[in-house]
Short mmCIF file of N, CA and C in Angstrom, two decimals:
data_model
loop_
_atom_site.label_atom_id
_atom_site.label_comp_id
_atom_site.label_asym_id
_atom_site.label_seq_id
_atom_site.Cartn_x
_atom_site.Cartn_y
_atom_site.Cartn_z
N UNK I 566 35.41 287.94 -6.48
CA UNK I 566 36.62 287.99 -5.69
C UNK I 566 36.81 286.68 -4.95
N UNK I 567 37.98 286.37 -4.64
CA UNK I 567 38.33 285.16 -3.92
C UNK I 567 37.93 285.29 -2.46
N UNK I 568 37.14 284.34 -1.94
CA UNK I 568 36.71 284.39 -0.55
C UNK I 568 37.88 284.40 0.42
N UNK I 569 39.00 283.82 0.03
CA UNK I 569 40.17 283.79 0.91
C UNK I 569 40.74 285.19 1.10
N UNK I 570 40.44 286.12 0.22
CA UNK I 570 40.98 287.47 0.30
C UNK I 570 40.23 288.34 1.30
N UNK I 571 39.02 287.97 1.69
CA UNK I 571 38.24 288.77 2.62
C UNK I 571 38.97 288.82 3.96
N UNK I 572 39.21 290.03 4.44
CA UNK I 572 39.90 290.20 5.71
C UNK I 572 41.41 290.17 5.61
N UNK I 573 41.95 289.88 4.45
CA UNK I 573 43.40 289.87 4.25
C UNK I 573 43.89 291.31 4.18
N UNK I 574 44.97 291.64 4.91
CA UNK I 574 45.49 293.00 4.83
C UNK I 574 45.84 293.38 3.38
N UNK I 575 45.56 294.62 3.03
CA UNK I 575 45.77 295.07 1.65
C UNK I 575 47.21 294.88 1.16
N UNK I 576 48.24 295.20 1.95
CA UNK I 576 49.60 294.95 1.44
C UNK I 576 49.83 293.49 1.06
N UNK I 577 49.27 292.57 1.84
CA UNK I 577 49.44 291.15 1.52
C UNK I 577 48.72 290.81 0.22
N UNK I 578 47.49 291.32 0.04
CA UNK I 578 46.76 291.08 -1.21
C UNK I 578 47.56 291.55 -2.42
N UNK I 579 48.24 292.68 -2.25
CA UNK I 579 48.98 293.29 -3.36
C UNK I 579 50.39 292.74 -3.53
N UNK I 580 50.81 291.86 -2.63
CA UNK I 580 52.14 291.28 -2.72
C UNK I 580 53.25 292.20 -2.26
N UNK I 581 52.90 293.17 -1.41
CA UNK I 581 53.90 294.10 -0.87
C UNK I 581 54.43 293.50 0.42
N UNK I 582 55.65 293.01 0.37
CA UNK I 582 56.24 292.35 1.54
C UNK I 582 57.76 292.33 1.38
N UNK I 583 58.42 291.98 2.46
CA UNK I 583 59.87 291.85 2.42
C UNK I 583 60.54 293.14 1.99
N UNK I 584 61.58 293.02 1.20
CA UNK I 584 62.32 294.21 0.76
C UNK I 584 61.95 294.62 -0.67
N UNK I 585 60.75 294.28 -1.09
CA UNK I 585 60.32 294.66 -2.43
C UNK I 585 60.20 296.17 -2.56
N UNK I 586 60.38 296.65 -3.77
CA UNK I 586 60.24 298.08 -4.07
C UNK I 586 58.93 298.25 -4.84
N UNK I 587 58.09 299.18 -4.36
CA UNK I 587 56.80 299.38 -5.01
C UNK I 587 56.53 300.86 -5.25
N UNK I 588 55.65 301.13 -6.20
CA UNK I 588 55.22 302.49 -6.50
C UNK I 588 53.71 302.50 -6.67
N UNK I 589 53.14 303.66 -6.42
CA UNK I 589 51.71 303.86 -6.57
C UNK I 589 51.51 305.03 -7.53
N UNK I 590 50.65 304.84 -8.52
CA UNK I 590 50.43 305.84 -9.57
C UNK I 590 48.95 306.23 -9.59
N UNK I 591 48.69 307.53 -9.58
CA UNK I 591 47.33 308.07 -9.68
C UNK I 591 46.40 307.55 -8.58
N UNK I 592 46.94 307.37 -7.40
CA UNK I 592 46.14 306.82 -6.30
C UNK I 592 45.11 307.82 -5.80
N UNK I 593 43.95 307.33 -5.41
CA UNK I 593 42.97 308.22 -4.80
C UNK I 593 43.49 308.69 -3.44
N UNK I 594 42.96 309.79 -2.99
CA UNK I 594 43.36 310.35 -1.71
C UNK I 594 43.22 309.31 -0.60
N UNK I 595 44.25 309.19 0.20
CA UNK I 595 44.22 308.28 1.34
C UNK I 595 44.63 306.86 1.05
N UNK I 596 44.90 306.53 -0.21
CA UNK I 596 45.23 305.14 -0.52
C UNK I 596 46.52 304.68 0.13
N UNK I 597 47.58 305.46 0.00
CA UNK I 597 48.87 305.05 0.56
C UNK I 597 48.75 304.87 2.07
N UNK I 598 48.04 305.76 2.74
CA UNK I 598 47.83 305.62 4.18
C UNK I 598 47.05 304.35 4.50
N UNK I 599 46.14 303.97 3.61
CA UNK I 599 45.33 302.76 3.85
C UNK I 599 46.15 301.48 3.79
N UNK I 600 47.34 301.56 3.19
CA UNK I 600 48.21 300.38 3.15
C UNK I 600 48.72 300.02 4.54
N UNK I 601 48.82 301.02 5.41
CA UNK I 601 49.30 300.75 6.76
C UNK I 601 50.75 300.31 6.74
N UNK I 602 51.06 299.34 7.58
CA UNK I 602 52.43 298.86 7.73
C UNK I 602 52.81 297.98 6.54
N UNK I 603 53.81 298.40 5.80
CA UNK I 603 54.28 297.60 4.67
C UNK I 603 55.62 296.93 4.99
N UNK I 604 55.94 296.85 6.27
CA UNK I 604 57.16 296.16 6.69
C UNK I 604 58.40 296.79 6.10
N UNK I 605 59.27 295.96 5.55
CA UNK I 605 60.53 296.44 4.97
C UNK I 605 60.40 296.83 3.50
N UNK I 606 59.20 296.74 2.95
CA UNK I 606 59.01 297.13 1.55
C UNK I 606 59.31 298.62 1.40
N UNK I 607 59.83 298.98 0.26
CA UNK I 607 60.27 300.35 0.01
C UNK I 607 59.30 301.02 -0.96
N UNK I 608 58.69 302.12 -0.51
CA UNK I 608 57.78 302.87 -1.37
C UNK I 608 58.60 303.85 -2.19
N UNK I 609 58.64 303.65 -3.48
CA UNK I 609 59.34 304.53 -4.42
C UNK I 609 58.31 305.50 -4.98
N UNK I 610 58.57 306.79 -4.89
CA UNK I 610 57.58 307.78 -5.30
C UNK I 610 57.59 308.09 -6.80
N UNK I 611 58.41 307.40 -7.56
CA UNK I 611 58.42 307.61 -9.01
C UNK I 611 58.69 306.27 -9.70
N UNK I 612 58.76 306.30 -11.00
CA UNK I 612 58.94 305.07 -11.77
C UNK I 612 60.37 304.89 -12.26
N UNK I 613 61.35 305.35 -11.48
CA UNK I 613 62.74 305.31 -11.95
C UNK I 613 63.44 303.97 -11.78
N UNK I 614 63.16 303.25 -10.74
CA UNK I 614 63.86 301.99 -10.48
C UNK I 614 63.13 300.81 -11.11
N UNK I 615 63.79 299.70 -11.31
CA UNK I 615 63.01 298.50 -11.62
C UNK I 615 62.15 298.18 -10.39
N UNK I 616 60.86 298.26 -10.56
CA UNK I 616 59.92 298.11 -9.44
C UNK I 616 59.35 296.70 -9.39
N UNK I 617 59.27 296.17 -8.19
CA UNK I 617 58.71 294.83 -8.00
C UNK I 617 57.19 294.83 -8.11
N UNK I 618 56.57 295.89 -7.61
CA UNK I 618 55.12 296.01 -7.63
C UNK I 618 54.76 297.45 -8.00
N UNK I 619 53.88 297.59 -8.97
CA UNK I 619 53.33 298.90 -9.33
C UNK I 619 51.82 298.79 -9.18
N UNK I 620 51.24 299.76 -8.48
CA UNK I 620 49.79 299.82 -8.32
C UNK I 620 49.35 301.10 -9.02
N UNK I 621 48.64 300.97 -10.12
CA UNK I 621 48.25 302.12 -10.93
C UNK I 621 46.73 302.20 -11.04
N UNK I 622 46.20 303.37 -10.75
CA UNK I 622 44.76 303.60 -10.76
C UNK I 622 44.38 304.35 -12.04
N UNK I 623 43.41 303.81 -12.76
CA UNK I 623 42.94 304.44 -13.99
C UNK I 623 41.42 304.35 -14.06
N UNK I 624 40.80 305.45 -14.47
CA UNK I 624 39.37 305.43 -14.75
C UNK I 624 39.13 305.47 -16.26
N UNK I 625 40.09 306.01 -17.01
CA UNK I 625 39.91 306.18 -18.44
C UNK I 625 40.86 305.30 -19.24
N UNK I 626 40.30 304.59 -20.18
CA UNK I 626 41.04 303.66 -21.03
C UNK I 626 42.15 304.36 -21.83
N UNK I 627 41.88 305.54 -22.36
CA UNK I 627 42.89 306.23 -23.16
C UNK I 627 44.12 306.57 -22.32
N UNK I 628 43.91 306.98 -21.09
CA UNK I 628 45.05 307.30 -20.22
C UNK I 628 45.87 306.04 -19.92
N UNK I 629 45.19 304.95 -19.65
CA UNK I 629 45.89 303.69 -19.40
C UNK I 629 46.72 303.28 -20.63
N UNK I 630 46.12 303.33 -21.79
CA UNK I 630 46.84 302.96 -23.02
C UNK I 630 48.08 303.84 -23.23
N UNK I 631 47.95 305.12 -22.93
CA UNK I 631 49.07 306.05 -23.09
C UNK I 631 50.19 305.76 -22.10
N UNK I 632 49.85 305.43 -20.87
CA UNK I 632 50.85 305.27 -19.81
C UNK I 632 51.36 303.83 -19.63
N UNK I 633 50.69 302.86 -20.22
CA UNK I 633 51.10 301.46 -20.06
C UNK I 633 52.57 301.22 -20.44
N UNK I 634 53.08 301.75 -21.55
CA UNK I 634 54.50 301.53 -21.86
C UNK I 634 55.45 302.03 -20.77
N UNK I 635 55.13 303.14 -20.13
CA UNK I 635 55.97 303.65 -19.04
C UNK I 635 55.92 302.72 -17.83
N UNK I 636 54.75 302.18 -17.55
CA UNK I 636 54.62 301.26 -16.42
C UNK I 636 55.41 299.99 -16.67
N UNK I 637 55.28 299.43 -17.85
CA UNK I 637 55.99 298.18 -18.14
C UNK I 637 57.50 298.40 -18.19
N UNK I 638 57.94 299.57 -18.63
CA UNK I 638 59.37 299.87 -18.66
C UNK I 638 59.94 299.97 -17.24
N UNK I 639 59.13 300.41 -16.29
CA UNK I 639 59.59 300.58 -14.91
C UNK I 639 59.50 299.30 -14.09
N UNK I 640 58.77 298.33 -14.58
CA UNK I 640 58.56 297.09 -13.82
C UNK I 640 59.75 296.15 -13.96
N UNK I 641 60.11 295.53 -12.86
CA UNK I 641 61.12 294.47 -12.88
C UNK I 641 60.59 293.35 -13.77
N UNK I 642 61.44 292.66 -14.54
CA UNK I 642 60.95 291.59 -15.40
C UNK I 642 60.15 290.51 -14.66
N UNK I 643 60.42 290.35 -13.37
CA UNK I 643 59.69 289.37 -12.58
C UNK I 643 58.65 290.03 -11.68
N UNK I 644 58.36 291.31 -11.96
CA UNK I 644 57.45 292.08 -11.11
C UNK I 644 56.01 291.98 -11.55
N UNK I 645 55.19 292.78 -10.88
CA UNK I 645 53.75 292.79 -11.15
C UNK I 645 53.26 294.22 -11.28
N UNK I 646 52.29 294.40 -12.15
CA UNK I 646 51.61 295.68 -12.28
C UNK I 646 50.14 295.44 -11.97
N UNK I 647 49.66 296.09 -10.93
CA UNK I 647 48.24 296.06 -10.59
C UNK I 647 47.58 297.23 -11.29
N UNK I 648 46.55 296.96 -12.06
CA UNK I 648 45.77 298.02 -12.68
C UNK I 648 44.43 298.06 -11.96
N UNK I 649 44.21 299.19 -11.28
CA UNK I 649 42.97 299.37 -10.53
C UNK I 649 42.02 300.24 -11.34
N UNK I 650 40.75 299.90 -11.30
CA UNK I 650 39.74 300.68 -12.00
C UNK I 650 38.50 300.76 -11.12
N UNK I 651 37.70 301.81 -11.29
CA UNK I 651 36.54 301.98 -10.42
C UNK I 651 35.43 300.98 -10.74
N UNK I 652 34.85 300.47 -9.67
CA UNK I 652 33.67 299.62 -9.83
C UNK I 652 32.55 300.51 -10.36
N UNK I 653 31.70 299.95 -11.14
CA UNK I 653 30.61 300.74 -11.72
C UNK I 653 29.58 301.17 -10.69
N UNK I 654 29.58 300.52 -9.53
CA UNK I 654 28.63 300.89 -8.48
C UNK I 654 29.17 302.00 -7.59
N UNK I 655 30.44 302.37 -7.75
CA UNK I 655 31.05 303.38 -6.89
C UNK I 655 30.81 304.79 -7.39
N UNK I 656 31.29 305.75 -6.62
CA UNK I 656 31.13 307.16 -6.97
C UNK I 656 32.03 307.55 -8.14
N UNK I 657 33.19 306.93 -8.23
CA UNK I 657 34.13 307.19 -9.32
C UNK I 657 33.60 306.51 -10.59
N UNK I 658 33.70 307.20 -11.70
CA UNK I 658 33.20 306.64 -12.97
C UNK I 658 34.32 306.55 -13.99
N UNK I 659 34.21 305.59 -14.88
CA UNK I 659 35.21 305.44 -15.93
C UNK I 659 34.70 304.49 -17.00
N UNK I 660 35.57 304.23 -17.98
CA UNK I 660 35.19 303.34 -19.08
C UNK I 660 36.03 302.06 -19.11
N UNK I 661 36.66 301.74 -17.98
CA UNK I 661 37.47 300.53 -17.89
C UNK I 661 36.69 299.43 -17.20
N UNK I 662 36.82 298.23 -17.75
CA UNK I 662 36.25 297.03 -17.14
C UNK I 662 37.33 295.95 -17.17
N UNK I 663 37.06 294.85 -16.52
CA UNK I 663 37.98 293.71 -16.55
C UNK I 663 38.21 293.25 -17.99
N UNK I 664 37.15 293.19 -18.77
CA UNK I 664 37.26 292.76 -20.17
C UNK I 664 38.10 293.74 -21.00
N UNK I 665 37.93 295.03 -20.75
CA UNK I 665 38.72 296.05 -21.45
C UNK I 665 40.20 295.88 -21.14
N UNK I 666 40.52 295.64 -19.86
CA UNK I 666 41.92 295.45 -19.48
C UNK I 666 42.53 294.28 -20.23
N UNK I 667 41.82 293.18 -20.25
CA UNK I 667 42.35 292.01 -20.95
C UNK I 667 42.49 292.27 -22.45
N UNK I 668 41.50 292.90 -23.04
CA UNK I 668 41.55 293.18 -24.48
C UNK I 668 42.74 294.07 -24.84
N UNK I 669 43.03 295.04 -23.99
CA UNK I 669 44.11 295.98 -24.30
C UNK I 669 45.49 295.49 -23.88
N UNK I 670 45.60 294.80 -22.75
CA UNK I 670 46.91 294.53 -22.17
C UNK I 670 47.48 293.15 -22.46
N UNK I 671 46.64 292.15 -22.70
CA UNK I 671 47.17 290.82 -23.00
C UNK I 671 48.00 290.82 -24.28
N UNK I 672 47.63 291.64 -25.23
CA UNK I 672 48.38 291.68 -26.49
C UNK I 672 49.73 292.37 -26.36
N UNK I 673 50.04 292.92 -25.17
CA UNK I 673 51.34 293.57 -24.95
C UNK I 673 52.36 292.60 -24.36
N UNK I 674 51.99 291.33 -24.20
CA UNK I 674 52.92 290.35 -23.65
C UNK I 674 52.80 290.15 -22.15
N UNK I 675 51.87 290.82 -21.54
CA UNK I 675 51.62 290.67 -20.11
C UNK I 675 50.34 289.86 -19.93
N UNK I 676 50.29 289.05 -18.87
CA UNK I 676 49.12 288.22 -18.60
C UNK I 676 48.54 288.58 -17.24
N UNK I 677 47.24 288.44 -17.13
CA UNK I 677 46.61 288.70 -15.83
C UNK I 677 46.60 287.41 -15.03
N UNK I 678 46.79 287.54 -13.70
CA UNK I 678 46.81 286.33 -12.89
C UNK I 678 46.15 286.46 -11.52
N UNK I 679 45.56 287.60 -11.21
CA UNK I 679 44.86 287.72 -9.94
C UNK I 679 43.95 288.94 -9.98
N UNK I 680 42.75 288.78 -9.43
CA UNK I 680 41.76 289.85 -9.34
C UNK I 680 41.42 290.06 -7.87
N UNK I 681 41.43 291.32 -7.42
CA UNK I 681 41.06 291.62 -6.04
C UNK I 681 40.16 292.85 -5.99
N UNK I 682 39.48 293.00 -4.87
CA UNK I 682 38.80 294.25 -4.54
C UNK I 682 39.73 295.01 -3.61
N UNK I 683 40.13 296.20 -4.01
CA UNK I 683 40.96 297.03 -3.14
C UNK I 683 40.12 297.59 -2.01
N UNK I 684 38.95 298.09 -2.36
CA UNK I 684 38.00 298.63 -1.38
C UNK I 684 36.63 298.64 -2.03
N UNK I 685 35.71 299.40 -1.46
CA UNK I 685 34.35 299.42 -2.01
C UNK I 685 34.25 300.18 -3.33
N UNK I 686 35.29 300.92 -3.69
CA UNK I 686 35.28 301.71 -4.92
C UNK I 686 36.11 301.11 -6.05
N UNK I 687 37.22 300.44 -5.71
CA UNK I 687 38.19 300.01 -6.71
C UNK I 687 38.41 298.50 -6.73
N UNK I 688 38.45 297.94 -7.94
CA UNK I 688 38.94 296.58 -8.21
C UNK I 688 40.35 296.70 -8.77
N UNK I 689 41.09 295.61 -8.75
CA UNK I 689 42.42 295.62 -9.37
C UNK I 689 42.72 294.25 -9.97
N UNK I 690 43.38 294.27 -11.11
CA UNK I 690 43.80 293.07 -11.80
C UNK I 690 45.32 293.11 -11.90
N UNK I 691 45.97 292.02 -11.48
CA UNK I 691 47.43 291.96 -11.51
C UNK I 691 47.90 291.39 -12.84
N UNK I 692 48.88 292.07 -13.42
CA UNK I 692 49.50 291.63 -14.66
C UNK I 692 50.97 291.33 -14.41
N UNK I 693 51.48 290.30 -15.07
CA UNK I 693 52.89 289.93 -14.99
C UNK I 693 53.34 289.56 -16.40
N UNK I 694 54.64 289.62 -16.62
CA UNK I 694 55.15 289.20 -17.93
C UNK I 694 54.95 287.70 -18.08
N UNK I 695 54.81 287.28 -19.31
CA UNK I 695 54.72 285.85 -19.58
C UNK I 695 55.96 285.17 -19.03
N UNK I 696 55.81 283.94 -18.57
CA UNK I 696 56.92 283.23 -17.93
C UNK I 696 58.16 283.17 -18.80
N UNK I 697 57.99 283.01 -20.10
CA UNK I 697 59.17 282.93 -20.97
C UNK I 697 59.87 284.27 -21.15
N UNK I 698 59.28 285.35 -20.64
CA UNK I 698 59.89 286.68 -20.72
C UNK I 698 60.53 287.13 -19.41
N UNK I 699 60.36 286.35 -18.35
CA UNK I 699 60.86 286.75 -17.04
C UNK I 699 62.33 286.43 -16.89
N UNK I 700 62.96 287.14 -15.96
CA UNK I 700 64.38 286.95 -15.64
C UNK I 700 64.51 286.72 -14.15
N UNK I 701 65.54 286.00 -13.72
CA UNK I 701 65.75 285.83 -12.28
C UNK I 701 65.91 287.18 -11.60
N UNK I 702 65.38 287.27 -10.40
CA UNK I 702 65.44 288.50 -9.62
C UNK I 702 66.86 288.74 -9.13
N UNK I 703 67.41 289.91 -9.47
CA UNK I 703 68.75 290.29 -9.02
C UNK I 703 68.66 291.67 -8.41
N UNK I 704 69.43 291.90 -7.40
CA UNK I 704 69.47 293.23 -6.74
C UNK I 704 70.88 293.70 -6.66
#
């Protein structure tokens, strides 16, 4: 993890700021509350709008593969999808690793560009569309 991220508020790490619209998928109990103050950012409880930030928690690779098309369809072309997976040292178990995420998701046209620790149980890797696939942000 980046040493600069230690002590940084979680919403800032995740890019939740301003009037961005974000959604959380399959979050562990208490995660949304742990975000605290997200300022003017709008928490959307479903994947209906073009979302600026999506934070999706997965322990199983098959579930991620199944739901990835829905996540990418809901993401704004200039948005980000954080895929969180359990650390192997935590209580939560799964078959996802950083290498698995890259192997499965890079071939879909999305690239990873930031890795963070959400907490002592979860890591997250941010994916964005390739620059040549992005569109100017319009509201």
